[in-house]
Amino acid sequence: MPLPLYLLAVAVFAMGTSEFMLSGLVPDIATDLKVPVGDAGFLTSAFAVGMVLGAPLMAVLARRWPARAGLLGFVLVFAAAHVAGALTPSFPVLLSTRVIAALANAGFLAVALSTATTLVTAARKGRALAVLLSGTTVATIAGVPGGAVLGTLLGWRATFWAIALLCLPAAFGIVRGIPDHAEGSTRDDAPAGPSLRTEIAQLATPRLILVMSLGALVNAATFATFTFLAPIVTGTAGLDELWVPVALVLFGTGSFAGVTLAGRLSDRHPGIVIGVGGPALLLGWTTSAIVAAQPVALLALVFVQGALSFAVGSTLIARVLHESAGAPTMGGAYATAALNIGAAGGPAVAAATLGAGAGDLGPIWVSALLTVLAVLVALPLLRVIAPQAGPGREVPDGLDVRQAY
């Protein structure tokens, strides 16, 4: 894999850590800024909504920019938003910085997903996506627990400063590692490429709508449980709070393993990953709900579900990029939107079950239900969703996936 992919993954790591780290910081933020804990929880929702809305908006804004300029601009805005968040004594200002950071994150990820597919041949798109998304999975392994520890020791503002500082080497890597096109050209040679109207029209393609919907369902199932993993570990399983970071690391390690394995299979055998991984994921959620009171079994399944969730989810997102190949500057935005519709919707549904008296296991049953829906749709249409692809088969006429070179 080209070095620029790994440099992009560093930025994705910083952004993924920022997106997920607030789950352990909300009580401290509420106390410091003198707002209710429920209000502080809106910081997470604001970020997710900003990601969903920001992906297409920022992709439209950046579609005429060179890749390097777009990526650098978004990562610097993201860093500045965290500096402002670390300094402000006002909750409304902090909430605004989260929205701005989300917009920058969405724009960066949309451009990065599109750029990643131009750095490799068509037969290696899935592996390229796996490298890029490994930044997110490493964030769940190291970034989120590390942010929780840093916040505990030095206060929640220290985590915002750490994210801002982490963006600096990522920005340097973008400047040094991402190829720049000829002066005056656009990111994807736009004069010869499709118009914005043509790219948006891709959203009417049934297969693109299908894979985006399935990706959103699987990601919603993933974050329905992941968001409420702490009360499941400490409440249902009866473990000490110190086991929460352990569970987060297990989930993150599993997700890294899953996205890495899927990256090697999703290009040539996406049907196997979806057809086998989907039912296995459903079985895992159901089993998790049944054995959640048994700590050893629960922790083992946290690892397994992390692996299966990201293996199936990343494969579906790779299919989004394949099906939106006719939208070279907007395809990444469609993939980002699918990911974050799930990330916003899954926890919202899961939270409703907690209030309805389902207890700590409500989120796991929500994950199982969402996975049932995905499996029931995916399996009968597997040949449509994931045709067996040989090298170059997915490249539409006129699109050169090696154009960044």
Short mmCIF file of C-alpha atoms in Angstrom, two decimals:
data_model
loop_
_atom_site.label_atom_id
_atom_site.label_comp_id
_atom_site.label_asym_id
_atom_site.label_seq_id
_atom_site.Cartn_x
_atom_site.Cartn_y
_atom_site.Cartn_z
CA MET A 1 0.00 0.00 0.00
CA PRO A 2 1.25 3.52 -0.79
CA LEU A 3 2.69 5.55 2.11
CA PRO A 4 0.13 8.39 1.64
CA LEU A 5 -2.62 5.99 2.72
CA TYR A 6 -0.97 5.49 6.09
CA LEU A 7 -0.50 9.24 6.48
CA LEU A 8 -4.22 9.72 5.88
CA ALA A 9 -4.91 7.00 8.45
CA VAL A 10 -3.04 9.05 11.09
CA ALA A 11 -5.49 11.90 10.60
CA VAL A 12 -8.42 9.48 10.66
CA PHE A 13 -7.04 8.16 13.97
CA ALA A 14 -7.08 11.67 15.49
CA MET A 15 -10.58 12.33 14.21
CA GLY A 16 -11.89 8.93 15.31
CA THR A 17 -10.49 9.47 18.79
CA SER A 18 -12.25 12.84 18.97
CA GLU A 19 -15.55 11.37 17.79
CA PHE A 20 -15.62 8.57 20.38
CA MET A 21 -13.71 10.03 23.35
CA LEU A 22 -16.59 12.08 24.78
CA SER A 23 -18.33 8.94 26.05
CA GLY A 24 -15.94 9.00 29.01
CA LEU A 25 -15.71 12.78 29.41
CA VAL A 26 -19.35 13.91 29.49
CA PRO A 27 -19.71 13.95 33.34
CA ASP A 28 -16.56 16.06 33.77
CA ILE A 29 -17.61 18.47 31.01
CA ALA A 30 -21.06 18.85 32.58
CA THR A 31 -19.54 19.63 35.98
CA ASP A 32 -16.96 22.06 34.63
CA LEU A 33 -19.36 24.00 32.41
CA LYS A 34 -22.26 23.78 34.90
CA VAL A 35 -24.78 22.08 32.63
CA PRO A 36 -26.86 18.90 33.14
CA VAL A 37 -25.25 15.64 32.06
CA GLY A 38 -28.06 15.15 29.53
CA ASP A 39 -27.24 18.47 27.91
CA ALA A 40 -23.56 17.57 27.78
CA GLY A 41 -24.56 14.39 25.97
CA PHE A 42 -25.72 16.55 23.06
CA LEU A 43 -22.04 17.07 22.25
CA THR A 44 -21.94 13.52 20.87
CA SER A 45 -25.20 13.92 18.96
CA ALA A 46 -24.07 17.24 17.49
CA PHE A 47 -20.91 15.63 16.18
CA ALA A 48 -22.80 12.74 14.55
CA VAL A 49 -25.37 15.03 12.93
CA GLY A 50 -22.58 17.29 11.71
CA MET A 51 -20.92 14.27 10.10
CA VAL A 52 -24.10 13.20 8.29
CA LEU A 53 -24.92 16.66 6.97
CA GLY A 54 -21.33 17.67 6.44
CA ALA A 55 -20.24 14.78 4.24
CA PRO A 56 -22.12 15.82 1.07
CA LEU A 57 -21.87 19.57 1.78
CA MET A 58 -18.12 19.54 2.33
CA ALA A 59 -17.56 17.18 -0.61
CA VAL A 60 -19.37 19.66 -2.88
CA LEU A 61 -17.29 22.50 -1.47
CA ALA A 62 -14.00 20.66 -1.97
CA ARG A 63 -14.70 18.91 -5.28
CA ARG A 64 -12.91 21.67 -7.23
CA TRP A 65 -9.90 21.72 -4.94
CA PRO A 66 -6.71 19.67 -5.38
CA ALA A 67 -6.70 16.67 -3.02
CA ARG A 68 -3.81 18.03 -0.97
CA ALA A 69 -5.45 21.42 -0.44
CA GLY A 70 -8.77 19.91 0.58
CA LEU A 71 -7.29 17.42 3.01
CA LEU A 72 -4.92 19.99 4.55
CA GLY A 73 -7.66 22.59 4.92
CA PHE A 74 -10.02 20.19 6.66
CA VAL A 75 -7.42 18.85 9.08
CA LEU A 76 -6.32 22.37 10.08
CA VAL A 77 -9.92 23.48 10.68
CA PHE A 78 -10.44 20.32 12.75
CA ALA A 79 -7.37 21.17 14.87
CA ALA A 80 -8.48 24.79 15.31
CA ALA A 81 -11.92 23.69 16.49
CA HIS A 82 -10.30 21.60 19.22
CA VAL A 83 -8.09 24.50 20.33
CA ALA A 84 -11.20 26.66 20.62
CA GLY A 85 -13.00 23.89 22.51
CA ALA A 86 -10.11 23.52 24.94
CA LEU A 87 -10.12 27.26 25.71
CA THR A 88 -13.83 28.10 25.95
CA PRO A 89 -15.69 28.39 29.28
CA SER A 90 -19.04 28.40 27.41
CA PHE A 91 -21.06 25.30 26.66
CA PRO A 92 -22.80 26.80 23.58
CA VAL A 93 -19.38 27.66 22.13
CA LEU A 94 -18.12 24.15 22.89
CA LEU A 95 -21.21 22.73 21.18
CA SER A 96 -20.49 24.91 18.15
CA THR A 97 -16.88 23.72 18.00
CA ARG A 98 -18.10 20.12 17.94
CA VAL A 99 -20.31 20.87 14.93
CA ILE A 100 -17.43 22.62 13.16
CA ALA A 101 -15.09 19.74 13.97
CA ALA A 102 -17.67 17.28 12.64
CA LEU A 103 -18.02 19.22 9.39
CA ALA A 104 -14.24 19.22 8.97
CA ASN A 105 -14.09 15.52 9.83
CA ALA A 106 -16.83 14.72 7.33
CA GLY A 107 -15.13 16.73 4.61
CA PHE A 108 -11.76 15.14 5.31
CA LEU A 109 -13.14 11.62 5.33
CA ALA A 110 -15.16 12.19 2.15
CA VAL A 111 -12.10 13.49 0.29
CA ALA A 112 -9.83 10.84 1.84
CA LEU A 113 -12.13 7.97 0.83
CA SER A 114 -12.22 9.23 -2.74
CA THR A 115 -8.49 9.92 -2.79
CA ALA A 116 -7.64 6.49 -1.38
CA THR A 117 -9.27 4.77 -4.35
CA THR A 118 -7.13 6.80 -6.77
CA LEU A 119 -3.90 5.69 -5.13
CA VAL A 120 -4.32 2.00 -5.97
CA THR A 121 -5.54 -0.23 -8.76
CA ALA A 122 -9.20 -1.27 -8.89
CA ALA A 123 -8.40 -4.72 -7.53
CA ARG A 124 -6.97 -3.20 -4.31
CA LYS A 125 -9.71 -0.71 -3.41
CA GLY A 126 -10.89 -2.82 -0.50
CA ARG A 127 -7.41 -3.06 1.00
CA ALA A 128 -6.91 0.68 0.57
CA LEU A 129 -10.17 1.32 2.41
CA ALA A 130 -9.07 -1.08 5.17
CA VAL A 131 -5.84 0.87 5.67
CA LEU A 132 -7.73 4.16 5.85
CA LEU A 133 -10.38 2.86 8.26
CA SER A 134 -7.69 1.25 10.43
CA GLY A 135 -7.22 4.77 11.81
CA THR A 136 -10.72 4.55 13.26
CA THR A 137 -10.22 1.07 14.68
CA VAL A 138 -6.87 2.00 16.24
CA ALA A 139 -8.66 4.99 17.78
CA THR A 140 -11.01 2.61 19.58
CA ILE A 141 -8.04 0.50 20.75
CA ALA A 142 -5.68 3.23 21.94
CA GLY A 143 -7.17 6.68 21.38
CA VAL A 144 -10.41 6.38 23.32
CA PRO A 145 -8.97 4.61 26.41
CA GLY A 146 -5.94 6.93 26.26
CA GLY A 147 -8.21 9.96 26.09
CA ALA A 148 -10.17 8.68 29.08
CA VAL A 149 -6.97 8.27 31.12
CA LEU A 150 -5.66 11.69 30.05
CA GLY A 151 -8.99 13.30 30.93
CA THR A 152 -8.97 11.65 34.34
CA LEU A 153 -5.42 12.77 35.13
CA LEU A 154 -5.33 16.25 33.58
CA GLY A 155 -8.96 17.19 32.91
CA TRP A 156 -11.13 16.97 29.83
CA ARG A 157 -9.52 20.01 28.19
CA ALA A 158 -6.22 18.15 27.98
CA THR A 159 -7.77 15.63 25.60
CA PHE A 160 -8.84 18.45 23.27
CA TRP A 161 -5.28 19.81 23.26
CA ALA A 162 -3.93 16.33 22.56
CA ILE A 163 -6.21 15.91 19.52
CA ALA A 164 -5.15 19.32 18.18
CA LEU A 165 -1.47 18.43 18.55
CA LEU A 166 -2.01 15.05 16.89
CA CYS A 167 -3.33 16.84 13.81
CA LEU A 168 0.02 18.55 13.22
CA PRO A 169 2.02 15.49 12.09
CA ALA A 170 -1.00 14.44 10.04
CA ALA A 171 -0.97 17.84 8.30
CA PHE A 172 2.76 17.55 7.66
CA GLY A 173 2.24 14.07 6.23
CA ILE A 174 -0.47 15.36 3.88
CA VAL A 175 1.80 18.11 2.58
CA ARG A 176 4.71 15.73 2.07
CA GLY A 177 2.91 12.60 1.00
CA ILE A 178 -0.25 13.37 -0.95
CA PRO A 179 0.41 13.94 -4.68
CA ASP A 180 -0.55 17.34 -5.99
CA HIS A 181 -2.02 17.73 -9.45
CA ALA A 182 -0.89 20.20 -12.02
CA GLU A 183 -1.44 23.83 -11.17
CA GLY A 184 -5.00 24.86 -11.90
CA SER A 185 -6.34 21.31 -12.17
CA THR A 186 -9.02 19.96 -9.90
CA ARG A 187 -8.79 17.07 -7.51
CA ASP A 188 -10.08 14.53 -9.98
CA ASP A 189 -9.30 16.30 -13.25
CA ALA A 190 -12.78 17.82 -13.19
CA PRO A 191 -12.80 19.37 -16.70
CA ALA A 192 -12.97 15.86 -18.14
CA GLY A 193 -14.92 14.36 -15.24
CA PRO A 194 -18.64 14.16 -14.49
CA SER A 195 -20.60 17.22 -13.45
CA LEU A 196 -21.96 17.66 -9.94
CA ARG A 197 -25.48 16.97 -11.20
CA THR A 198 -24.28 13.71 -12.75
CA GLU A 199 -22.57 12.66 -9.54
CA ILE A 200 -25.62 13.45 -7.41
CA ALA A 201 -27.76 11.52 -9.89
CA GLN A 202 -25.79 8.42 -8.88
CA LEU A 203 -27.87 8.42 -5.68
CA ALA A 204 -30.83 7.24 -7.73
CA THR A 205 -28.98 4.02 -8.57
CA PRO A 206 -30.81 1.16 -6.82
CA ARG A 207 -27.65 -0.81 -6.00
CA LEU A 208 -26.01 2.28 -4.46
CA ILE A 209 -29.09 2.98 -2.33
CA LEU A 210 -29.14 -0.66 -1.28
CA VAL A 211 -25.51 -0.90 -0.14
CA MET A 212 -25.69 2.50 1.58
CA SER A 213 -28.77 1.35 3.51
CA LEU A 214 -27.16 -1.92 4.52
CA GLY A 215 -23.98 -0.13 5.59
CA ALA A 216 -26.02 2.25 7.72
CA LEU A 217 -27.94 -0.65 9.34
CA VAL A 218 -24.80 -2.60 10.24
CA ASN A 219 -23.08 0.50 11.59
CA ALA A 220 -26.19 1.41 13.59
CA ALA A 221 -26.13 -2.07 15.12
CA THR A 222 -22.44 -1.65 15.96
CA PHE A 223 -22.81 1.69 17.74
CA ALA A 224 -26.08 0.84 19.45
CA THR A 225 -24.16 -1.50 21.73
CA PHE A 226 -20.72 0.16 21.63
CA THR A 227 -22.14 3.47 22.93
CA PHE A 228 -23.66 1.76 25.98
CA LEU A 229 -20.94 -0.82 26.55
CA ALA A 230 -19.95 0.69 29.92
CA PRO A 231 -23.29 0.09 31.72
CA ILE A 232 -23.46 -3.42 30.25
CA VAL A 233 -20.00 -4.24 31.62
CA THR A 234 -20.55 -2.70 35.04
CA GLY A 235 -24.29 -3.37 35.41
CA THR A 236 -25.24 -6.65 33.77
CA ALA A 237 -21.83 -8.33 34.02
CA GLY A 238 -21.17 -6.81 37.46
CA LEU A 239 -17.56 -5.88 36.74
CA ASP A 240 -15.64 -2.98 38.24
CA GLU A 241 -15.40 0.30 36.29
CA LEU A 242 -11.74 -0.47 35.57
CA TRP A 243 -12.94 -3.21 33.21
CA VAL A 244 -14.65 -0.68 30.93
CA PRO A 245 -11.37 0.40 29.25
CA VAL A 246 -10.50 -3.29 28.91
CA ALA A 247 -13.77 -3.94 27.10
CA LEU A 248 -13.17 -0.91 24.85
CA VAL A 249 -9.70 -2.17 23.97
CA LEU A 250 -11.07 -5.65 23.23
CA PHE A 251 -13.72 -4.18 20.94
CA GLY A 252 -11.14 -1.98 19.23
CA THR A 253 -8.69 -4.84 18.79
CA GLY A 254 -11.42 -6.98 17.29
CA SER A 255 -12.48 -4.19 14.95
CA PHE A 256 -8.90 -3.75 13.76
CA ALA A 257 -8.63 -7.49 13.09
CA GLY A 258 -11.97 -7.48 11.29
CA VAL A 259 -11.27 -4.53 9.01
CA THR A 260 -7.81 -5.91 8.20
CA LEU A 261 -9.16 -9.34 7.26
CA ALA A 262 -12.04 -7.84 5.29
CA GLY A 263 -9.60 -5.65 3.40
CA ARG A 264 -7.97 -8.77 2.00
CA LEU A 265 -11.27 -10.41 1.05
CA SER A 266 -13.67 -7.65 0.12
CA ASP A 267 -12.23 -6.94 -3.33
CA ARG A 268 -12.50 -10.47 -4.74
CA HIS A 269 -14.90 -12.19 -2.35
CA PRO A 270 -17.29 -9.57 -0.88
CA GLY A 271 -20.16 -12.07 -1.02
CA ILE A 272 -18.35 -14.41 1.36
CA VAL A 273 -17.72 -11.64 3.91
CA ILE A 274 -21.33 -10.43 3.81
CA GLY A 275 -23.02 -13.82 3.36
CA VAL A 276 -21.08 -15.53 6.16
CA GLY A 277 -20.28 -12.54 8.36
CA GLY A 278 -23.85 -11.18 8.45
CA PRO A 279 -25.50 -14.26 9.99
CA ALA A 280 -22.49 -14.74 12.29
CA LEU A 281 -22.91 -11.15 13.45
CA LEU A 282 -26.59 -11.77 14.20
CA LEU A 283 -25.75 -14.93 16.15
CA GLY A 284 -23.13 -13.01 18.10
CA TRP A 285 -25.50 -10.21 19.16
CA THR A 286 -28.15 -12.69 20.23
CA THR A 287 -25.63 -14.74 22.19
CA SER A 288 -24.23 -11.58 23.80
CA ALA A 289 -27.65 -10.66 25.15
CA ILE A 290 -28.14 -14.16 26.57
CA VAL A 291 -24.73 -14.52 28.27
CA ALA A 292 -24.09 -10.86 29.18
CA ALA A 293 -24.21 -11.67 32.90
CA GLN A 294 -21.18 -13.95 32.49
CA PRO A 295 -18.10 -11.66 32.41
CA VAL A 296 -15.70 -13.97 30.56
CA ALA A 297 -18.22 -14.82 27.85
CA LEU A 298 -19.24 -11.17 27.48
CA LEU A 299 -15.66 -9.93 27.08
CA ALA A 300 -14.88 -12.65 24.56
CA LEU A 301 -17.95 -11.70 22.53
CA VAL A 302 -17.02 -8.01 22.69
CA PHE A 303 -13.87 -8.90 20.75
CA VAL A 304 -15.72 -11.17 18.31
CA GLN A 305 -18.48 -8.64 17.65
CA GLY A 306 -15.96 -5.89 17.09
CA ALA A 307 -14.27 -8.05 14.45
CA LEU A 308 -17.48 -9.13 12.73
CA SER A 309 -19.06 -5.66 12.82
CA PHE A 310 -16.13 -3.96 11.16
CA ALA A 311 -15.49 -6.79 8.72
CA VAL A 312 -19.07 -6.69 7.40
CA GLY A 313 -19.43 -2.93 7.77
CA SER A 314 -16.20 -2.02 5.99
CA THR A 315 -17.02 -4.44 3.17
CA LEU A 316 -20.39 -2.76 2.65
CA ILE A 317 -18.74 0.67 2.66
CA ALA A 318 -16.27 -0.62 0.07
CA ARG A 319 -19.29 -1.63 -2.02
CA VAL A 320 -20.61 1.93 -1.68
CA LEU A 321 -17.37 3.21 -3.18
CA HIS A 322 -17.55 0.62 -5.98
CA GLU A 323 -21.16 1.45 -6.81
CA SER A 324 -20.45 5.21 -6.75
CA ALA A 325 -17.41 4.97 -9.00
CA GLY A 326 -19.26 7.22 -11.45
CA ALA A 327 -19.17 9.94 -8.76
CA PRO A 328 -15.41 10.25 -8.14
CA THR A 329 -15.63 13.38 -5.94
CA MET A 330 -18.91 12.56 -4.15
CA GLY A 331 -18.54 8.80 -3.61
CA GLY A 332 -16.58 9.32 -0.41
CA ALA A 333 -19.34 11.59 0.87
CA TYR A 334 -21.95 8.90 0.22
CA ALA A 335 -19.86 6.36 2.14
CA THR A 336 -19.31 8.82 5.01
CA ALA A 337 -23.02 9.61 5.20
CA ALA A 338 -23.92 5.91 5.33
CA LEU A 339 -21.44 5.34 8.16
CA ASN A 340 -22.67 8.25 10.25
CA ILE A 341 -26.39 7.80 9.70
CA GLY A 342 -25.81 4.50 11.45
CA ALA A 343 -23.55 6.05 14.10
CA ALA A 344 -26.23 8.63 14.93
CA GLY A 345 -29.34 6.45 14.57
CA GLY A 346 -28.23 3.29 16.36
CA PRO A 347 -27.43 4.91 19.73
CA ALA A 348 -30.63 6.98 19.55
CA VAL A 349 -32.78 3.86 19.20
CA ALA A 350 -30.75 2.07 21.87
CA ALA A 351 -31.19 4.99 24.29
CA ALA A 352 -34.96 4.77 23.84
CA THR A 353 -34.91 1.14 24.97
CA LEU A 354 -33.10 2.13 28.15
CA GLY A 355 -35.84 4.60 28.97
CA ALA A 356 -38.53 2.06 28.12
CA GLY A 357 -37.42 -0.32 30.86
CA ALA A 358 -35.48 -2.80 28.73
CA GLY A 359 -32.49 -2.35 31.03
CA ASP A 360 -28.83 -2.57 30.12
CA LEU A 361 -29.50 -5.31 27.56
CA GLY A 362 -31.79 -3.11 25.47
CA PRO A 363 -28.96 -1.85 23.24
CA ILE A 364 -27.79 -5.39 22.45
CA TRP A 365 -31.28 -6.43 21.40
CA VAL A 366 -31.46 -3.31 19.23
CA SER A 367 -28.19 -4.40 17.60
CA ALA A 368 -29.65 -7.85 16.98
CA LEU A 369 -32.86 -6.42 15.48
CA LEU A 370 -30.98 -4.06 13.15
CA THR A 371 -28.76 -6.93 12.04
CA VAL A 372 -31.83 -9.09 11.36
CA LEU A 373 -33.12 -6.41 9.01
CA ALA A 374 -29.76 -6.18 7.24
CA VAL A 375 -29.46 -9.96 6.85
CA LEU A 376 -33.02 -10.41 5.61
CA VAL A 377 -32.38 -7.82 2.89
CA ALA A 378 -28.80 -8.80 2.03
CA LEU A 379 -28.95 -12.57 1.69
CA PRO A 380 -31.62 -12.78 -1.07
CA LEU A 381 -29.83 -10.00 -2.99
CA LEU A 382 -26.27 -11.13 -2.36
CA ARG A 383 -25.39 -11.58 -6.03
CA VAL A 384 -26.62 -8.04 -6.71
CA ILE A 385 -24.84 -6.48 -3.74
CA ALA A 386 -21.55 -8.31 -4.04
CA PRO A 387 -20.82 -9.76 -7.48
CA GLN A 388 -17.56 -11.64 -7.70
CA ALA A 389 -15.04 -9.15 -9.03
CA GLY A 390 -11.82 -9.77 -10.83
CA PRO A 391 -9.06 -7.21 -11.34
CA GLY A 392 -10.40 -4.11 -13.00
CA ARG A 393 -13.95 -5.39 -13.30
CA GLU A 394 -15.41 -2.60 -11.22
CA VAL A 395 -13.74 0.26 -13.09
CA PRO A 396 -16.22 2.19 -15.23
CA ASP A 397 -15.28 3.57 -18.59
CA GLY A 398 -13.24 6.75 -18.36
CA LEU A 399 -12.20 6.34 -14.71
CA ASP A 400 -8.51 5.73 -14.15
CA VAL A 401 -8.03 4.66 -10.53
CA ARG A 402 -4.29 5.28 -10.84
CA GLN A 403 -4.69 8.91 -11.94
CA ALA A 404 -3.08 10.24 -8.73
CA TYR A 405 0.20 8.97 -10.09
#
